[in-house]
Short mmCIF file of C-alpha atoms in Angstrom, two decimals:
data_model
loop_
_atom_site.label_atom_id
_atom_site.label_comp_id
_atom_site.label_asym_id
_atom_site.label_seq_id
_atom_site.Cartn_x
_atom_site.Cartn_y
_atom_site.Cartn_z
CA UNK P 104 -38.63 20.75 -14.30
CA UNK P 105 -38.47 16.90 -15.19
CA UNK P 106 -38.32 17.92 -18.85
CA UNK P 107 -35.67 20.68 -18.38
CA UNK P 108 -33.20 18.97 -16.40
CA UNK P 109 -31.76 15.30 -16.00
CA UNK P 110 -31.50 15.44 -12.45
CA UNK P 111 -29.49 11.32 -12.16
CA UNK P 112 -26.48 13.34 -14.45
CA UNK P 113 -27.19 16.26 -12.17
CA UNK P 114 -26.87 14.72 -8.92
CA UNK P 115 -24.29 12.40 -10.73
CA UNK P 116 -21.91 15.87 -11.40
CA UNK P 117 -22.50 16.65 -7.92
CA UNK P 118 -21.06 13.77 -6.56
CA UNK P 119 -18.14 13.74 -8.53
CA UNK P 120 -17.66 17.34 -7.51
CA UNK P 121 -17.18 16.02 -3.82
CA UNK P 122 -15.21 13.64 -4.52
CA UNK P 123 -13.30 15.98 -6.33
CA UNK P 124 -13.35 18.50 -3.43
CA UNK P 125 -12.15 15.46 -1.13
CA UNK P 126 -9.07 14.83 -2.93
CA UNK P 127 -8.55 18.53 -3.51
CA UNK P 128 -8.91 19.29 0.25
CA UNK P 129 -7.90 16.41 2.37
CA UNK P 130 -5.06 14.74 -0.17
CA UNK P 131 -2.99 16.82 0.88
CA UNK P 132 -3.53 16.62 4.66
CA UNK P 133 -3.58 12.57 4.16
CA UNK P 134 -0.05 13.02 1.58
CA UNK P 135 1.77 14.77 4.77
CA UNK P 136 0.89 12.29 7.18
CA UNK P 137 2.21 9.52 4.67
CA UNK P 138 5.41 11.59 4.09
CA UNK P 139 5.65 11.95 7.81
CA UNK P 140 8.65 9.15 8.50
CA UNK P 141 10.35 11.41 5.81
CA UNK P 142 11.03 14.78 8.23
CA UNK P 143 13.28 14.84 11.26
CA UNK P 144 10.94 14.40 14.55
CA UNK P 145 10.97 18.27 16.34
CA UNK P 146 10.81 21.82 14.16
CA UNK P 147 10.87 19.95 10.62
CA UNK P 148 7.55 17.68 11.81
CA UNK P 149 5.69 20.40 13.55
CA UNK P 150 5.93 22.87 10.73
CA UNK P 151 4.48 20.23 8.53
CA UNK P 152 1.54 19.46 10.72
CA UNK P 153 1.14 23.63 11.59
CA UNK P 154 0.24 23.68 8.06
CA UNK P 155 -2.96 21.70 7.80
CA UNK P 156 -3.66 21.98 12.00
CA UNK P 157 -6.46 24.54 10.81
CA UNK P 158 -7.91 23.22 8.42
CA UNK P 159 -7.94 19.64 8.46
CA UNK P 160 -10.84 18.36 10.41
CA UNK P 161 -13.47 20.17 7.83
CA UNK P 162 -11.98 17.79 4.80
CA UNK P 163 -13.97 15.12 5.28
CA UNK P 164 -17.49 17.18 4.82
CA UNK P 165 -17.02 16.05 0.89
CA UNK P 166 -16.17 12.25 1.86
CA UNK P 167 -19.79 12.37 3.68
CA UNK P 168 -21.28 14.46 1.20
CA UNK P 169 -20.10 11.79 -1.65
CA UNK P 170 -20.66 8.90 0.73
CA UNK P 171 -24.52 10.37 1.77
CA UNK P 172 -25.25 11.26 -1.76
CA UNK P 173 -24.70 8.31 -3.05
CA UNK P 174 -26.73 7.04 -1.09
CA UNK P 175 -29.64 9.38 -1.14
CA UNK P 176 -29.70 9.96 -4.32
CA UNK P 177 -28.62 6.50 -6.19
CA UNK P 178 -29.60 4.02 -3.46
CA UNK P 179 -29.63 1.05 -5.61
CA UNK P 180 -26.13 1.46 -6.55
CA UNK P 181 -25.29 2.60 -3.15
CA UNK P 182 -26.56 -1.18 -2.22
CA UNK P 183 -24.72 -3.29 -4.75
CA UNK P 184 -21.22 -0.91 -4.41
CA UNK P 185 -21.52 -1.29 -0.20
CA UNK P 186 -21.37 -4.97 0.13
CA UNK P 187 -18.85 -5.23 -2.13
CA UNK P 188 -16.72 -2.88 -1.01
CA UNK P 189 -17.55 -3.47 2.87
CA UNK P 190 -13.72 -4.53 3.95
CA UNK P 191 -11.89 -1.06 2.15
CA UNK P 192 -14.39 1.19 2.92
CA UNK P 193 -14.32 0.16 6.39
CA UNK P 194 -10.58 -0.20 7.14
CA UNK P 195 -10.58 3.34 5.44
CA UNK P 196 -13.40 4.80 8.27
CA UNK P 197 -11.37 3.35 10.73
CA UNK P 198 -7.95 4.80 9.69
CA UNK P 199 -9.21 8.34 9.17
CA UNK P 200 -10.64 7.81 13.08
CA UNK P 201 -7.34 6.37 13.90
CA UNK P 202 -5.21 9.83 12.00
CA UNK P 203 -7.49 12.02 13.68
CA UNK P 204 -6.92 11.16 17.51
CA UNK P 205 -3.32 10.64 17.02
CA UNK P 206 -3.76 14.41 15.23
CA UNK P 207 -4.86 15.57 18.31
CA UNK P 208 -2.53 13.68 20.76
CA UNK P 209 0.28 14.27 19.37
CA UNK P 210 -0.07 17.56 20.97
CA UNK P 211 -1.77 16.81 24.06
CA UNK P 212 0.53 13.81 24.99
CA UNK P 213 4.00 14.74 24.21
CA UNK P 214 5.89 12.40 25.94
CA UNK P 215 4.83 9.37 23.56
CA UNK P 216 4.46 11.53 20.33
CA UNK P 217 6.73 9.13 18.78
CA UNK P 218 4.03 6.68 18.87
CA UNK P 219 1.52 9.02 17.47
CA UNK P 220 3.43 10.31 14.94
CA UNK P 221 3.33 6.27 13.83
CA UNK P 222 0.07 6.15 14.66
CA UNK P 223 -0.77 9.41 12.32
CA UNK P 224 1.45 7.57 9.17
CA UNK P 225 -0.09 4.63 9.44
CA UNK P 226 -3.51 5.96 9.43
CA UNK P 227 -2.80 8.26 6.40
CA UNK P 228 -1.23 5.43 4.85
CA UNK P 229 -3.82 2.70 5.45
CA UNK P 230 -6.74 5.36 4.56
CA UNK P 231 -5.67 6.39 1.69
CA UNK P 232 -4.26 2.73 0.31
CA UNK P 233 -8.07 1.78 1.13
CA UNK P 234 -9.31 4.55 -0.84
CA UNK P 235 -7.36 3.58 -4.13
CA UNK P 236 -8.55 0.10 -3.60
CA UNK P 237 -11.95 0.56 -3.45
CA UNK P 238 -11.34 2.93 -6.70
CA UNK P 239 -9.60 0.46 -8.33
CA UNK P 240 -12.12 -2.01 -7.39
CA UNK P 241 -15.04 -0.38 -8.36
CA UNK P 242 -13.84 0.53 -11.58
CA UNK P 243 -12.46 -3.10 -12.61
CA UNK P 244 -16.38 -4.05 -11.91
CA UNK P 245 -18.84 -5.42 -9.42
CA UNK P 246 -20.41 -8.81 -9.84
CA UNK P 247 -24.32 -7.98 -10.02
CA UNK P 248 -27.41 -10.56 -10.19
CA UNK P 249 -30.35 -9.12 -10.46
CA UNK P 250 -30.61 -6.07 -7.96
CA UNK P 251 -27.96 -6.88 -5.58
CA UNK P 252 -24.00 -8.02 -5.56
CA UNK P 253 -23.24 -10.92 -6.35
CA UNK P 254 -19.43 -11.56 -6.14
CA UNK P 255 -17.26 -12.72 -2.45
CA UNK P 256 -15.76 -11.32 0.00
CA UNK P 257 -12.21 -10.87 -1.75
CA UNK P 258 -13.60 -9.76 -5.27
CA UNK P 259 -12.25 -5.85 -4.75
CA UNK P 260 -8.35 -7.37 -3.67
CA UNK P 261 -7.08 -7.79 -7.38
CA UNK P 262 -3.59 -6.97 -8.76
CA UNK P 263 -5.16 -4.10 -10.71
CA UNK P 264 -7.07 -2.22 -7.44
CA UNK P 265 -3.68 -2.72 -5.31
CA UNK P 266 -1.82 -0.72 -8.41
CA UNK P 267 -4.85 1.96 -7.97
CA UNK P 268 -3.92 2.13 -4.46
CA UNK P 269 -0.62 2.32 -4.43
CA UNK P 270 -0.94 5.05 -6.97
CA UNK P 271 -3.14 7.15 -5.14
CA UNK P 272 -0.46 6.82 -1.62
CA UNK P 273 1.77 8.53 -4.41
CA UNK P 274 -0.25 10.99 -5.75
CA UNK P 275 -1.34 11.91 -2.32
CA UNK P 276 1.82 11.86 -1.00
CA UNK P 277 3.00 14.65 -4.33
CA UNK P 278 -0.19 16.44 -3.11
CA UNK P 279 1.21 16.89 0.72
CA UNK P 280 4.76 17.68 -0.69
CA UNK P 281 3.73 19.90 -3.19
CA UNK P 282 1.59 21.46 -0.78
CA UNK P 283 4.44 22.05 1.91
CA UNK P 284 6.03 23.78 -0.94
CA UNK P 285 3.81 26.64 -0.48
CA UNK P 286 3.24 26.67 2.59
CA UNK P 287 6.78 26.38 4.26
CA UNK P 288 10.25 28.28 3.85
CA UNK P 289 13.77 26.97 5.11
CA UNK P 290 14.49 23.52 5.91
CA UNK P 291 11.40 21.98 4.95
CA UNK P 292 10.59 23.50 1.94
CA UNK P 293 14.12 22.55 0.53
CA UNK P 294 13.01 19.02 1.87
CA UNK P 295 9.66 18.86 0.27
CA UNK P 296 11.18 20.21 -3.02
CA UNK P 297 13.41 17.34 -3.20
CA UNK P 298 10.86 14.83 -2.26
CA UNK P 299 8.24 15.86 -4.73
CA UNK P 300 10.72 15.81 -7.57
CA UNK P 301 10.64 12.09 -6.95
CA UNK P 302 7.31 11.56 -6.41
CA UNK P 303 6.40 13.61 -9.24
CA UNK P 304 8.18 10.96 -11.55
CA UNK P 305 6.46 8.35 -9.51
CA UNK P 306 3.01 9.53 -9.96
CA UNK P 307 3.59 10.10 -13.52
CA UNK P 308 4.40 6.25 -14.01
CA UNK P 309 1.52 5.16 -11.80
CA UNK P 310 -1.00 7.60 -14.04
CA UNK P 311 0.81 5.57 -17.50
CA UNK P 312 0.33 2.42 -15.84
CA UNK P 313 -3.83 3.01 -14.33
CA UNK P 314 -4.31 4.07 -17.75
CA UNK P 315 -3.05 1.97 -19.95
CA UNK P 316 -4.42 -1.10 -17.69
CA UNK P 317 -8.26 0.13 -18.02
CA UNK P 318 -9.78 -0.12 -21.25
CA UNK P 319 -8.48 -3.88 -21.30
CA UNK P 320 -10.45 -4.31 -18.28
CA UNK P 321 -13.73 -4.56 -20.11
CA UNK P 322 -14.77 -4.28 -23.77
CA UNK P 323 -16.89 -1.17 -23.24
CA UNK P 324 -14.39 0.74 -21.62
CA UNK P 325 -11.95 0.08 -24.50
CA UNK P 326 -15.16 1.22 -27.11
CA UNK P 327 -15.44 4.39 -25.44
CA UNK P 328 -11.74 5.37 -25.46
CA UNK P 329 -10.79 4.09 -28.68
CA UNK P 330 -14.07 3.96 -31.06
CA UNK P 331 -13.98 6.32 -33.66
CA UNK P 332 -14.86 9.27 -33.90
CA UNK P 333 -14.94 10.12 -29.96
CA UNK P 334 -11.27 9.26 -29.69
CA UNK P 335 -10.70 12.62 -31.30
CA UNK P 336 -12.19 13.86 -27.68
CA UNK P 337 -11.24 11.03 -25.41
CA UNK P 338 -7.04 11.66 -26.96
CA UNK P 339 -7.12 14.99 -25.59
CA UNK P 340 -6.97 13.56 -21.95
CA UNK P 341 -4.02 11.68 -22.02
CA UNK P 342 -2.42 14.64 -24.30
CA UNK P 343 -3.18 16.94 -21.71
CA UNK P 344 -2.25 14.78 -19.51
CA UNK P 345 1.15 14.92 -20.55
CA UNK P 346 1.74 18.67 -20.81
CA UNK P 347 0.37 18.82 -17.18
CA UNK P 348 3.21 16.61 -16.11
CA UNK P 349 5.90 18.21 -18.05
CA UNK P 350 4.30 21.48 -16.87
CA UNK P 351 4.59 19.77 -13.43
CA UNK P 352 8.62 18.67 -13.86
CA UNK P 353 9.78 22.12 -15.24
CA UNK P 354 7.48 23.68 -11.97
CA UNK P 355 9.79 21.81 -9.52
CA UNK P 356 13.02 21.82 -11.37
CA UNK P 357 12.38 26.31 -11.39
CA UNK P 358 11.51 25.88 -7.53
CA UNK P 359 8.23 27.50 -8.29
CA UNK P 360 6.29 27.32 -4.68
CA UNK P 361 2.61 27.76 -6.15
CA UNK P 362 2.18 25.74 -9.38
CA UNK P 363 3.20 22.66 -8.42
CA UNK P 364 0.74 21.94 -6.40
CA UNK P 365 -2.05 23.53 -8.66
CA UNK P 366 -0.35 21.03 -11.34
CA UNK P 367 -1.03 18.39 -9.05
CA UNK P 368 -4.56 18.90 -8.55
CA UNK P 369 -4.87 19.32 -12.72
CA UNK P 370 -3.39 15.71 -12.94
CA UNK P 371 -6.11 14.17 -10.51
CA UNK P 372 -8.80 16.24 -12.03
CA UNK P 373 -7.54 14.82 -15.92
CA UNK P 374 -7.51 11.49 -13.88
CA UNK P 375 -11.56 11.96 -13.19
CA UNK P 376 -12.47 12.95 -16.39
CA UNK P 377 -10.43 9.79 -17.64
CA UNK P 378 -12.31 7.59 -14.75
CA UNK P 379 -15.93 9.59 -15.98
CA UNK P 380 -15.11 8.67 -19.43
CA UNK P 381 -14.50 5.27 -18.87
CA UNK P 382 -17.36 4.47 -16.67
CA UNK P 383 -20.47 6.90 -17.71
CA UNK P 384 -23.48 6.47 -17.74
CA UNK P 385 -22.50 3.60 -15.45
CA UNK P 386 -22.60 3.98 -11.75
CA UNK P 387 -21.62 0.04 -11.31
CA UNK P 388 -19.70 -0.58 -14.40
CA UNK P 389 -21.12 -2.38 -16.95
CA UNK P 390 -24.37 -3.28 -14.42
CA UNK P 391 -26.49 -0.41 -13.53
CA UNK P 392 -27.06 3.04 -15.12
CA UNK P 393 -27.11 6.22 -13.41
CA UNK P 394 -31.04 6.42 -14.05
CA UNK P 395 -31.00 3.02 -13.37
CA UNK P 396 -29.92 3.43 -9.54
CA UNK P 397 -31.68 6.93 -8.89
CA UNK P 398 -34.16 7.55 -6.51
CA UNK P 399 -37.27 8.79 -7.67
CA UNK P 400 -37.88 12.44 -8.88
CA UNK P 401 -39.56 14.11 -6.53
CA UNK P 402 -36.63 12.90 -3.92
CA UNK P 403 -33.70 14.22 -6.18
CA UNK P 404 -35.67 17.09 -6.74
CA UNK P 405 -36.29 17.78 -3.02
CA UNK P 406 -32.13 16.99 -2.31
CA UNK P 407 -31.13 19.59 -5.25
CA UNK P 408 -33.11 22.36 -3.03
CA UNK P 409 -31.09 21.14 0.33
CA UNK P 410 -27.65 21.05 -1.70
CA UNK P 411 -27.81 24.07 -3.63
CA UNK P 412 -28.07 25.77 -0.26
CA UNK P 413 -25.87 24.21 1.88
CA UNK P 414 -22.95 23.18 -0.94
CA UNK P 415 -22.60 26.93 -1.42
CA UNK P 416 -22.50 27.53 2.49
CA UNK P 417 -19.64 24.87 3.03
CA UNK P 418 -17.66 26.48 0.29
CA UNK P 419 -17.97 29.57 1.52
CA UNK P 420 -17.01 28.97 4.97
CA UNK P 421 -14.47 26.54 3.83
CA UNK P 422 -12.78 29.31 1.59
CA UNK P 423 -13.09 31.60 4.47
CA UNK P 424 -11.13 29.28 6.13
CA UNK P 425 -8.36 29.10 3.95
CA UNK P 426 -8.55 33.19 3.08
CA UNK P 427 -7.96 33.53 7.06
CA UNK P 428 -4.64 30.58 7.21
CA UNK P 429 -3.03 31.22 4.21
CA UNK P 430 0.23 32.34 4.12
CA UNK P 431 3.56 30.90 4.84
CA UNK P 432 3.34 28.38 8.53
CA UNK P 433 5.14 30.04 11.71
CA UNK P 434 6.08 27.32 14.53
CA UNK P 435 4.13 27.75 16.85
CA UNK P 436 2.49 24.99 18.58
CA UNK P 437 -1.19 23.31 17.28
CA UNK P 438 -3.61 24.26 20.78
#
């Protein structure tokens, strides 16, 4: 088995998948909490929180199965990224705690739901802010000495992770509009239509702006975008980039209620295989390899017999879930 598969790419690919499953799965959920301030408090609010109430507490399976991976399965990495990144990741855990109970009480406390509809923005918006940061930060690079971090405290706040964040509050936010689009009628729909056009544009400037910032953030980065002859591959991204976003425009300007959010999710899966490219083999850019930071064999070996059970399971329940909730969102209440 060692000889027929690489299992640090492997596990490396599976990672990335849940991260990719994350965003797919909870960016929306976090994008209508941000838009939140945006819809009338009463009918326009509740339809927009009907339409993730079923779903929404399952998301963050992929954030633990990318967090725990990590860890597992590249634990030196996982101990140079942590310290590093200890103030994002943990205003991030602490934001997602804070969204979830004011989920919940919203509902169970009516009289102050004005409060925890704040409560609920502020927690998508801090979450998510902290996720683009630590993003941002980890791909601008992580002071390393030896086998361990070597930068300060404030190394990950840097004009170029706040840009990262404030992207991904925009993308996200596209993600929850786009995603009311299909899942509401009426009022709201004509409401998230109108929002997503702008944040559409938005997202679209934040994607030009994350891109053309990163291969000047380190000479290798720049090599393996523009060295010849892989920019013939590494061109295609930002081309395709670009026809997903028209694709995305002409989508919202034809009202279409499915494809714009399957746009969406095309843009941040271009924006991966733009952040792969730039940082692979590299789990800490431009410090430690993949094979580098990987646990032995026999313990990736023994985690690929765990995750290609239970990854299938959590899909299939999770798509199960979905299968059961789609559909346009009545108004009735969440309990």
């Amino acid at each position: 088995m060692a000889t027929l598969l690489d299992l640090p790419t492997l596990w490396a690919f599976v990672i990335a998948f849940a991260v990719f499953a994350y965003v797919v799965m909870d960016g929306f959920d976090l994008g209508i909490g941000i838009l939140f301030p945006f819809f009338s408090p009463g009918p326009e609010r509740d339809s927009a929180m009907n339409s993730v109430a079923p779903v929404w507490d399952g998301n963050e399976t992929w954030l633990v199965l990318g967090g725990g991976g990590l860890m597992a399965a590249f634990p030196l990495a996982y101990a140079i990224i942590l310290p590093a990144l200890y103030a994002p990741i943990i205003a991030m855990v602490l934001a997602l705690i804070f969204r979830g109970v004011a989920f919940e009480f919203r509902w169970r406390d009516p009289g102050h739901r004005r409060y925890w509809d704040f409560a609920f923005t502020t927690g998508s918006v801090a979450a998510t802010l902290a996720q683009g940061i630590t993003l941002g930060a980890l791909l601008q690079g992580i002071a390393v000495e030896g086998r361990s971090y070597a930068g300060g405290w404030w190394d990950w706040l840097t004009p170029f992770s706040l840009l990262v964040g404030v992207s991904l509050v925009i993308g996200y936010a596209l993600l929850g509009a786009t995603w009311l689009v299909m899942k509401t009628e009426g009022a709201v729909q004509d409401h998230s239509f109108r929002l997503a056009g702008k944040l559409a544009i938005g997202l679209i400037i934040c994607i030009g702006l994350v891109s053309a910032a990163t291969p000047f953030l380190s000479g290798a980065y720049y090599e393996r975008w523009f060295a010849w002859p892989q920019v013939l591959f590494t061109a295609q991204v930002p081309l395709l980039v670009g026809l997903c976003s028209g694709a995305l425009v002409v989508s919202l300007m034809r009202r279409w209620e499915y494809w714009p959010f399957l746009l969406t999710l095309g843009l941040f899966a271009l924006c991966l295989v733009g952040l792969g490219i730039s940082m692979f083999p590299h789990v800490v850019p431009n410090a430690v390899t993949i094979h580098e930071a990987a646990a032995p064999h026999a313990s990736l070996q023994f985690m690929l017999v765990g995750a290609s059970v239970l990854i299938p399971i959590i899909l299939a329940y999770t798509g199960y879930a979905y299968w059961v909730f789609r559909g346009k969102t009545g108004h009735e209440g969440y309990h």
